[in-house]
Short mmCIF file of C-alpha atoms in Angstrom, two decimals:
data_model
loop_
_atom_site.label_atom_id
_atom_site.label_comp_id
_atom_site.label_asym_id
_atom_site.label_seq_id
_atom_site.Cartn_x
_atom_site.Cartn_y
_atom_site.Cartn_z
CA UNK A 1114 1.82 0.97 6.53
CA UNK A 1115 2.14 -1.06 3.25
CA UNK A 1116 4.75 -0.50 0.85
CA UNK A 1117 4.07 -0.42 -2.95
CA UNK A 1118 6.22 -3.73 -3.93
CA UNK A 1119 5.50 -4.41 -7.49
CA UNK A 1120 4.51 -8.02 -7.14
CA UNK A 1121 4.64 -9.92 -10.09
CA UNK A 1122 1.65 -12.07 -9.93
CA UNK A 1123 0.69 -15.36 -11.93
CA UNK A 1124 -2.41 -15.94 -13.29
CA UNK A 1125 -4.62 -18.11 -11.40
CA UNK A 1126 -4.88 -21.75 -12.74
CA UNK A 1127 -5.14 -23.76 -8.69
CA UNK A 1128 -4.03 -21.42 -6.03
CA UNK A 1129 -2.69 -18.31 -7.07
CA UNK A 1130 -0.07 -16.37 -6.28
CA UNK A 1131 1.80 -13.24 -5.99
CA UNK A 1132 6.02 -12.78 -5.78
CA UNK A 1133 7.75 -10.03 -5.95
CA UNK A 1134 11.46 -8.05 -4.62
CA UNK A 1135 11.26 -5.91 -1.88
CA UNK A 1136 12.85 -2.38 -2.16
CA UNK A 1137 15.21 -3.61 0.67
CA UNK A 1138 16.60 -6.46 -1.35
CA UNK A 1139 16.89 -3.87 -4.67
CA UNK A 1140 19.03 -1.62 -2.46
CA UNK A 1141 21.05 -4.98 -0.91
CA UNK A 1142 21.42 -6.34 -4.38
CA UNK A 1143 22.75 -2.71 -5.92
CA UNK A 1144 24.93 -2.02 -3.17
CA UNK A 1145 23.02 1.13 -2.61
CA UNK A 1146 21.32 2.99 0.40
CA UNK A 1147 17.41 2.71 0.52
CA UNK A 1148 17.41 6.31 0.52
CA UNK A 1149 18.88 6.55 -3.28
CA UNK A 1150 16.12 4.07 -4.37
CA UNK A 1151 13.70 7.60 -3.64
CA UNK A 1152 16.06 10.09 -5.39
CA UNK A 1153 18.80 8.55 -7.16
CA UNK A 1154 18.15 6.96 -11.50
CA UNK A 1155 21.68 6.22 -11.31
CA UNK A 1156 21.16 4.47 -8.52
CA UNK A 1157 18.29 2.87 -9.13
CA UNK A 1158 19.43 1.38 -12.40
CA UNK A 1159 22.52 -0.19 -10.98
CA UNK A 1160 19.52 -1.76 -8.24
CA UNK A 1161 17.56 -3.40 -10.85
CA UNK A 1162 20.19 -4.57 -13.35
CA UNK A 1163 22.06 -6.46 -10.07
CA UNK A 1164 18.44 -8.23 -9.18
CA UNK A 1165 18.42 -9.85 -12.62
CA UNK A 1166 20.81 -12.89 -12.13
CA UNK A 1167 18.61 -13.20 -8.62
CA UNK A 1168 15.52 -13.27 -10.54
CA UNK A 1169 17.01 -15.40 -13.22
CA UNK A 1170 17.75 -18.50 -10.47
CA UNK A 1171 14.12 -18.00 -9.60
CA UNK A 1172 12.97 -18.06 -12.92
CA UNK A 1173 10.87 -15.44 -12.32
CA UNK A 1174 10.84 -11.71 -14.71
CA UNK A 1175 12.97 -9.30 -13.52
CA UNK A 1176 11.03 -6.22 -12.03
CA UNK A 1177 10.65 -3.40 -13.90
CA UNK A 1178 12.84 -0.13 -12.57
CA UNK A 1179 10.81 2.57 -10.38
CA UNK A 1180 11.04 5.38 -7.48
CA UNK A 1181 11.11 3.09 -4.15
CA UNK A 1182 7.85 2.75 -2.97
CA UNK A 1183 6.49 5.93 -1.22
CA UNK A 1184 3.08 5.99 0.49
CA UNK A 1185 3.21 9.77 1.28
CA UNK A 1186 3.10 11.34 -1.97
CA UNK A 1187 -0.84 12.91 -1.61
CA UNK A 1188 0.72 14.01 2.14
CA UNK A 1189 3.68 15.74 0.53
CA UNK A 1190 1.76 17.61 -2.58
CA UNK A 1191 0.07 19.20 0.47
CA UNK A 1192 3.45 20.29 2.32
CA UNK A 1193 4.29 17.79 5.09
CA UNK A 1194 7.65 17.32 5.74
CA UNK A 1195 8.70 13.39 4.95
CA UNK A 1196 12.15 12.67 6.78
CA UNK A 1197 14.28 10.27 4.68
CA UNK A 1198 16.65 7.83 6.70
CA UNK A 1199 19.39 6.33 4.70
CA UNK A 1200 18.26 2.62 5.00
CA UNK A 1201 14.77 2.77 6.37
CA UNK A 1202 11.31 3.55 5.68
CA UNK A 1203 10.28 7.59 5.03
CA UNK A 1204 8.62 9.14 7.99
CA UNK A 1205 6.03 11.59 7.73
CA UNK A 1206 6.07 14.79 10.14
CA UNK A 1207 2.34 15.78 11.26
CA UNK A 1208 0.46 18.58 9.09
CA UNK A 1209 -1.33 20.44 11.69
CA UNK A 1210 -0.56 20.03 15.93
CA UNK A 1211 -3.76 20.28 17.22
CA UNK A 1212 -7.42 19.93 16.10
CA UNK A 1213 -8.38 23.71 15.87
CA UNK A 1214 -5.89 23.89 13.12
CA UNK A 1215 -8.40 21.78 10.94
CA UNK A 1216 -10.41 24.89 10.67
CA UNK A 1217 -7.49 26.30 8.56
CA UNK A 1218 -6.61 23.76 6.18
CA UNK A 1219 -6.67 24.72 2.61
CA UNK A 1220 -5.50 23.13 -0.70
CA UNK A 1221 -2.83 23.80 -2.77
CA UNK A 1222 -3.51 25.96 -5.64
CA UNK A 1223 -0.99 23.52 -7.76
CA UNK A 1224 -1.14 20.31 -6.18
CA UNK A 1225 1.96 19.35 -7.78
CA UNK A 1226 3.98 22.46 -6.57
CA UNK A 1227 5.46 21.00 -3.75
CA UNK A 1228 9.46 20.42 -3.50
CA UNK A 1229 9.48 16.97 -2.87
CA UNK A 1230 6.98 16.29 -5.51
CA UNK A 1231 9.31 18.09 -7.96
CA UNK A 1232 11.93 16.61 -6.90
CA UNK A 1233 10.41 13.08 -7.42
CA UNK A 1234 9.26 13.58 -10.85
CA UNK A 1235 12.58 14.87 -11.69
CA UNK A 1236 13.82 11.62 -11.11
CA UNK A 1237 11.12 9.42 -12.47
CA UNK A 1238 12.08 11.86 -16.05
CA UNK A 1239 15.18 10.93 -15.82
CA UNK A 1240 15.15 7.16 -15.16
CA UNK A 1241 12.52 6.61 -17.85
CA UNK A 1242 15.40 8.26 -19.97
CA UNK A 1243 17.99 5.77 -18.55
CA UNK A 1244 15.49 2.81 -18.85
CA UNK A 1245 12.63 3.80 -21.17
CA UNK A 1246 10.81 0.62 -19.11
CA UNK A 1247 10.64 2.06 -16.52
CA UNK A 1248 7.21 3.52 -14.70
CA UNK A 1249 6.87 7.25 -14.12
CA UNK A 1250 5.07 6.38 -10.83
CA UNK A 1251 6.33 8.45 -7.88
CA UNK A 1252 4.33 7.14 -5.39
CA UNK A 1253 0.48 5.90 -4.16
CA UNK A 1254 -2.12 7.76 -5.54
CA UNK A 1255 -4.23 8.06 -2.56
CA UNK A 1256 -4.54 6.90 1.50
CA UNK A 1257 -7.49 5.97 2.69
CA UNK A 1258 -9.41 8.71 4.48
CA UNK A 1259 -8.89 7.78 7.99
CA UNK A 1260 -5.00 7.15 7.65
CA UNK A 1261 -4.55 10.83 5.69
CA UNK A 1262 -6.36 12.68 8.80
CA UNK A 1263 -4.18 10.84 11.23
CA UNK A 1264 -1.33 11.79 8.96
CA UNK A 1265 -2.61 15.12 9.28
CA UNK A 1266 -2.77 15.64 12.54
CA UNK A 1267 -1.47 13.01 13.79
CA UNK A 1268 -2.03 10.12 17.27
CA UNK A 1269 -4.96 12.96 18.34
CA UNK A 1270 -7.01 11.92 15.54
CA UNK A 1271 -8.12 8.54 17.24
CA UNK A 1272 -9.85 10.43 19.74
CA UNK A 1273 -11.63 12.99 17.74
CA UNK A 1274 -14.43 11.54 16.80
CA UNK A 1275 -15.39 10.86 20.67
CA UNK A 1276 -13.83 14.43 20.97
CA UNK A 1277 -15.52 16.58 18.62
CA UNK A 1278 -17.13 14.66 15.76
CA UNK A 1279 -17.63 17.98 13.50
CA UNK A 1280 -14.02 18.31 13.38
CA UNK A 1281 -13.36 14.76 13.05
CA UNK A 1282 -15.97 14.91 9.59
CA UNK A 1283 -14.36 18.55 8.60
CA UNK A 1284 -10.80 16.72 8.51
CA UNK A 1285 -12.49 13.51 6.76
CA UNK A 1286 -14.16 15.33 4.13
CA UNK A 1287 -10.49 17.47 3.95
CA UNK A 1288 -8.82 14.31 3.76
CA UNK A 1289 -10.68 12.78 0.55
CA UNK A 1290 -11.26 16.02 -1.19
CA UNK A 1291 -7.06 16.47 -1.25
CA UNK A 1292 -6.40 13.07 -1.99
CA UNK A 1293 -8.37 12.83 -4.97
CA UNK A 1294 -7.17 15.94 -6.00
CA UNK A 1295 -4.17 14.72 -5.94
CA UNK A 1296 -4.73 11.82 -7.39
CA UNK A 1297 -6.51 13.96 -10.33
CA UNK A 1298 -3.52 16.59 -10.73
CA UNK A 1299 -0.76 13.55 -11.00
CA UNK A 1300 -2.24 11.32 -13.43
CA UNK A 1301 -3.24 14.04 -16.02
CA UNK A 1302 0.52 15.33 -15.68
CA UNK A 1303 1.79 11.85 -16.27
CA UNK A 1304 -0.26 11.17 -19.23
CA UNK A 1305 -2.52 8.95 -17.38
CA UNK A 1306 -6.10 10.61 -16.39
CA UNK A 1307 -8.25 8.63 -14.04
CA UNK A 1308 -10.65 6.60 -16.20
CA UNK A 1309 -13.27 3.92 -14.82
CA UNK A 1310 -11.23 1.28 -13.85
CA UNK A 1311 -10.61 -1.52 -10.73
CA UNK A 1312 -9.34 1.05 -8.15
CA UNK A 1313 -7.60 0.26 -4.87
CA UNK A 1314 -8.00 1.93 -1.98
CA UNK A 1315 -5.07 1.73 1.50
CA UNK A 1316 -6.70 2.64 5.05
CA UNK A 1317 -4.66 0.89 7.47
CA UNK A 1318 -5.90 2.90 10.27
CA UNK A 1319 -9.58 2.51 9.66
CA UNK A 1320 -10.00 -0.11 11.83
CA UNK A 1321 -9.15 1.56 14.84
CA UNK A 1322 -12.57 2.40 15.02
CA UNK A 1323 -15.46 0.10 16.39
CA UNK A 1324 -18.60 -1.01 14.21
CA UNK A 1325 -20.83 1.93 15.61
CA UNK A 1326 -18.46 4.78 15.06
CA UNK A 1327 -17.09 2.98 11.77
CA UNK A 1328 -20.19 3.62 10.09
CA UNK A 1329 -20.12 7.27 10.23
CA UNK A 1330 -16.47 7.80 10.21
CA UNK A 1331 -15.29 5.60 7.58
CA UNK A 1332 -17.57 4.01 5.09
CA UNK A 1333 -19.17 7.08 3.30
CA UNK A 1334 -16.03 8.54 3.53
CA UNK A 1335 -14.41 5.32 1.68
CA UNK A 1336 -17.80 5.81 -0.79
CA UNK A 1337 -16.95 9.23 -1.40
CA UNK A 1338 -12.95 7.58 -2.56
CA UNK A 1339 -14.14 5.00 -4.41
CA UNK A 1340 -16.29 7.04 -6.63
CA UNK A 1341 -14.15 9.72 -7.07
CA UNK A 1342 -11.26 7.18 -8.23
CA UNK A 1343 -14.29 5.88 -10.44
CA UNK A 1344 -13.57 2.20 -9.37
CA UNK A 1345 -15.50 -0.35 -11.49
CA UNK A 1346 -14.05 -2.93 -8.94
CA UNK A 1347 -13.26 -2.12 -5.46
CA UNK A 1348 -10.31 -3.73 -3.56
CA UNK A 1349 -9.16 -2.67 -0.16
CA UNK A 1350 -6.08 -2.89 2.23
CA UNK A 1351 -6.91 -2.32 5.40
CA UNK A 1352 -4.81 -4.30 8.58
CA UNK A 1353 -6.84 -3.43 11.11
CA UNK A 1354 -10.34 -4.56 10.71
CA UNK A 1355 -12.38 -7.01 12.58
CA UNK A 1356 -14.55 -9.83 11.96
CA UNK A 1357 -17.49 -7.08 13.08
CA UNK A 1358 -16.12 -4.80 10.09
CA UNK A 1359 -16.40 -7.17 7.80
CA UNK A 1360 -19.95 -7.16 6.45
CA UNK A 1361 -19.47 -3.23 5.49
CA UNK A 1362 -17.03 -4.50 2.95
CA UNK A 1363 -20.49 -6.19 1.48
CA UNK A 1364 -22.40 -3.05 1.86
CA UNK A 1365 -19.17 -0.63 0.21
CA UNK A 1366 -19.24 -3.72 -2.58
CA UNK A 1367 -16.37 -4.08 -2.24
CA UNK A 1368 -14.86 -7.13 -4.33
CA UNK A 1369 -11.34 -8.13 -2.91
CA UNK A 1370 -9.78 -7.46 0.57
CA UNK A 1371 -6.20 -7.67 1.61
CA UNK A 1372 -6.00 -7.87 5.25
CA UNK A 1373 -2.19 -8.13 5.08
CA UNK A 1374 -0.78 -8.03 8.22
CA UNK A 1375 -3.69 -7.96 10.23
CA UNK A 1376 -3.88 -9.54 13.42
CA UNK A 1377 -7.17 -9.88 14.15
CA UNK A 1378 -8.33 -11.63 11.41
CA UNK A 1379 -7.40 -15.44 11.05
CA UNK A 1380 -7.57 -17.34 7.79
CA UNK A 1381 -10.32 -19.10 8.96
CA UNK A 1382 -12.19 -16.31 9.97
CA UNK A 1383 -12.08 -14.91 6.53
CA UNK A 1384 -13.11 -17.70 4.86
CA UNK A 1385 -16.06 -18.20 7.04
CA UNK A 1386 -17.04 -14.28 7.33
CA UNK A 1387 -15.28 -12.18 4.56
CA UNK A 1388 -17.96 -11.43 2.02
CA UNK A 1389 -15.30 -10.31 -0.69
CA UNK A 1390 -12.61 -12.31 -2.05
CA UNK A 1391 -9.31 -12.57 -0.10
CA UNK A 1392 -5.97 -11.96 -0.26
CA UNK A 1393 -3.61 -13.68 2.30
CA UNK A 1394 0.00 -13.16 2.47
CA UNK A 1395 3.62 -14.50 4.20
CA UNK A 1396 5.02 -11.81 5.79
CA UNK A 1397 9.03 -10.44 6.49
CA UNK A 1398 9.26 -12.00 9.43
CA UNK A 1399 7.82 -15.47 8.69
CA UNK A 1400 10.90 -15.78 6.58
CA UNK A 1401 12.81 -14.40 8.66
CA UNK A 1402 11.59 -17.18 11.34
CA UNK A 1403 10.84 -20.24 9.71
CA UNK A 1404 12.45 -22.79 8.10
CA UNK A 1405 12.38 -23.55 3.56
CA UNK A 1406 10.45 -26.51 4.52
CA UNK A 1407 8.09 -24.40 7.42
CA UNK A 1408 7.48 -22.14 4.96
CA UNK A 1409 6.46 -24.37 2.65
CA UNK A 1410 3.81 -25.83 4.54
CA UNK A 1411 3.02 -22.60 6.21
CA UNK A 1412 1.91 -21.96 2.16
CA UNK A 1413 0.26 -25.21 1.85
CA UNK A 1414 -1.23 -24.07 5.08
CA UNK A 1415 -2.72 -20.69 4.01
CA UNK A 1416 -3.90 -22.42 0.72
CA UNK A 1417 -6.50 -24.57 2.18
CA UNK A 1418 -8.36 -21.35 3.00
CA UNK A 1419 -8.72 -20.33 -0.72
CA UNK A 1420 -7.82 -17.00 -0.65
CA UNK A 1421 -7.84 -15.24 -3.81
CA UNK A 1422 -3.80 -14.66 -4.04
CA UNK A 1423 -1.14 -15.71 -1.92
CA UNK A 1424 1.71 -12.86 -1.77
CA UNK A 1425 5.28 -13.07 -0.67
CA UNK A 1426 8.36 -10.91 -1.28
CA UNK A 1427 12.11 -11.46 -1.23
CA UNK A 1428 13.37 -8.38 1.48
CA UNK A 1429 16.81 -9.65 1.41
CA UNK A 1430 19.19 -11.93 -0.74
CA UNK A 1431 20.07 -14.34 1.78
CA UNK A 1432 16.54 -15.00 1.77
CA UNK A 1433 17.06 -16.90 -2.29
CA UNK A 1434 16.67 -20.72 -0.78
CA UNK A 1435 13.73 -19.94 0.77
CA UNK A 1436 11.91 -18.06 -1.83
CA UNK A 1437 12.86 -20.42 -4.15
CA UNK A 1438 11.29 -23.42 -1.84
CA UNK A 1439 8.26 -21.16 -1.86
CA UNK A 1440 8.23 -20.77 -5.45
CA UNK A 1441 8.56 -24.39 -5.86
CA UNK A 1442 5.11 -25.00 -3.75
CA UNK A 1443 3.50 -22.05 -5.04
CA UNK A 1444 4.17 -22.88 -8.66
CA UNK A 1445 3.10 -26.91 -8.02
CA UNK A 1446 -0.24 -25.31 -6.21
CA UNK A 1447 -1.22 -23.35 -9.06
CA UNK A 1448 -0.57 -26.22 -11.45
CA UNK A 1449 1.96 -25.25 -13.64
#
């Protein structure tokens, strides 16, 4: 699953590209568990005023204070339980245990009702108050259709459309009916309503399924999302498609596609098959891995393909020498 980073991302003059601090590295840099990033404005202000000499070296702008990135939110406005460990990623408990239970699944009369939703705007009130900057997001918008079922119901979900395929489109059709709901309920309370704009959409999962069963499964479901978020511009994030998905992105018009950390898709395949624009990034553990000067031409590497954006995130601060030798070649690539 992706995790909302709040990249800052330079305009594109040659190659560009996309940086940005990692909730992990906030928490390192603030002395704070990852867990307080989700619940804690104290905590999250002391977080973002210790990245600022980090950013500062890097001459990049320091990111602007938020709720740790939280991919659950349209899962928890409809009850799930989310399980918060101190210092990792929130994991979601299933909805429902088995498929008859799809039969029974109703909205929430207040989609915003839910505890942990409450809870989370409580916070997000109260840091804007601390840092008027900051955003009053408290998490994604939507998941993709696929990855909300399986959310739902959980590992089951995979076989369901073999299964019983008029359960598998009663849970689809469930799936983007709450999310945009959702989606609806939040942004009018925040001040925001959903107007035509470029819309993104995150279905990791989606590409679980093969071309045949992909076309009735996901893409009118990921229609059905796209117009409801009344996208004028369609990007996706999806990790598991392959080079046989690829020419529905063409058909869903979809414009740019971030494959992310998807391993069966190469570079090369992308730029010889991918009928949208691309996004490619360097992941945790590449810098984890490899050497400043690896990375470096593991960047040079990944620019040859001419993907739309290059992306790349500091997740922890020991990581400054080699962020800063990417900035150096990222930053030289775009040509300024």
């Amino acid at each position: 699953m992706r995790s909302d980073m709040s990249p800052l991302t330079d305009q594109p003059k040659g190659q560009a590209f996309s940086f940005g601090f990692a909730d992990t590295a906030l928490a390192e840099a603030g002395c704070v568990p990852l867990k307080a990033l989700h619940f804690d404005a104290e905590a999250i202000c002391q977080a973002y005023e210790s990245i600022k000499p980090v950013a500062k070296r890097l001459g990049v702008d320091p990111p602007r204070p938020r709720l740790a990135g939280f991919t659950y939110a349209p899962l928890a406005a409809l009850g799930a339980r989310i399980v918060f460990p101190e210092d990792s990623e929130p994991k979601p408990m299933s909805l429902i245990n088995s498929p008859a239970e799809i039969d029974h699944l109703r909205e929430p009369e207040d989609y915003l009702a839910a505890d942990l939703i409450q809870k989370r705007l409580a916070v997000a009130r109260e840091l804007k108050k601390r840092c008027p900057e900051a955003s009053m997001s408290i998490g994604h918008l939507v998941e993709g259709p696929v990855t909300t079922a399986v959310l739902i119901l959980g590992p089951d979900f995979f076989t369901l459309p073999y299964d019983d395929p008029e359960r598998a489109h009663r849970l689809l059709g469930f799936s983007v009916r709450s999310a945009l709901n959702y989606a609806r309920a939040i942004s009018e309370h925040l001040g925001t309503p959903l107007r035509p704009a470029p819309r993104g959409l995150p279905d990791d999962f989606a590409g679980i399924f093969p071309p045949s069963l992909f076309e009735e499964f996901v893409v009118p479901y990921w229609e059905r999302m796209y117009q409801g978020l009344r996208a004028t511009e369609r990007h996706l994030h999806s990790e598991l498609l392959r080079v046989e998905h690829l020419p529905f992105l063409k058909r869903l018009s979809i414009a740019v596609f971030d494959p992310s950390a998807d391993q069966y898709l190469t570079p090369a395949q992308l730029r010889a098959s991918c009928p949208a624009r691309f996004c490619l990034r360097i992941q945790s553990w590449h810098l984890r891995d490899l050497s400043a000067a690896e990375l470096q031409d593991m960047y040079r590497y990944l620019a040859s393909y001419e993907p739309q954006v290059i992306a790349f995130y500091m997740h922890s601060l020991d990581e400054e020498p080699k962020i800063r030798g990417l900035l150096e070649v990222a930053r030289q690539m775009r040509g300024g």
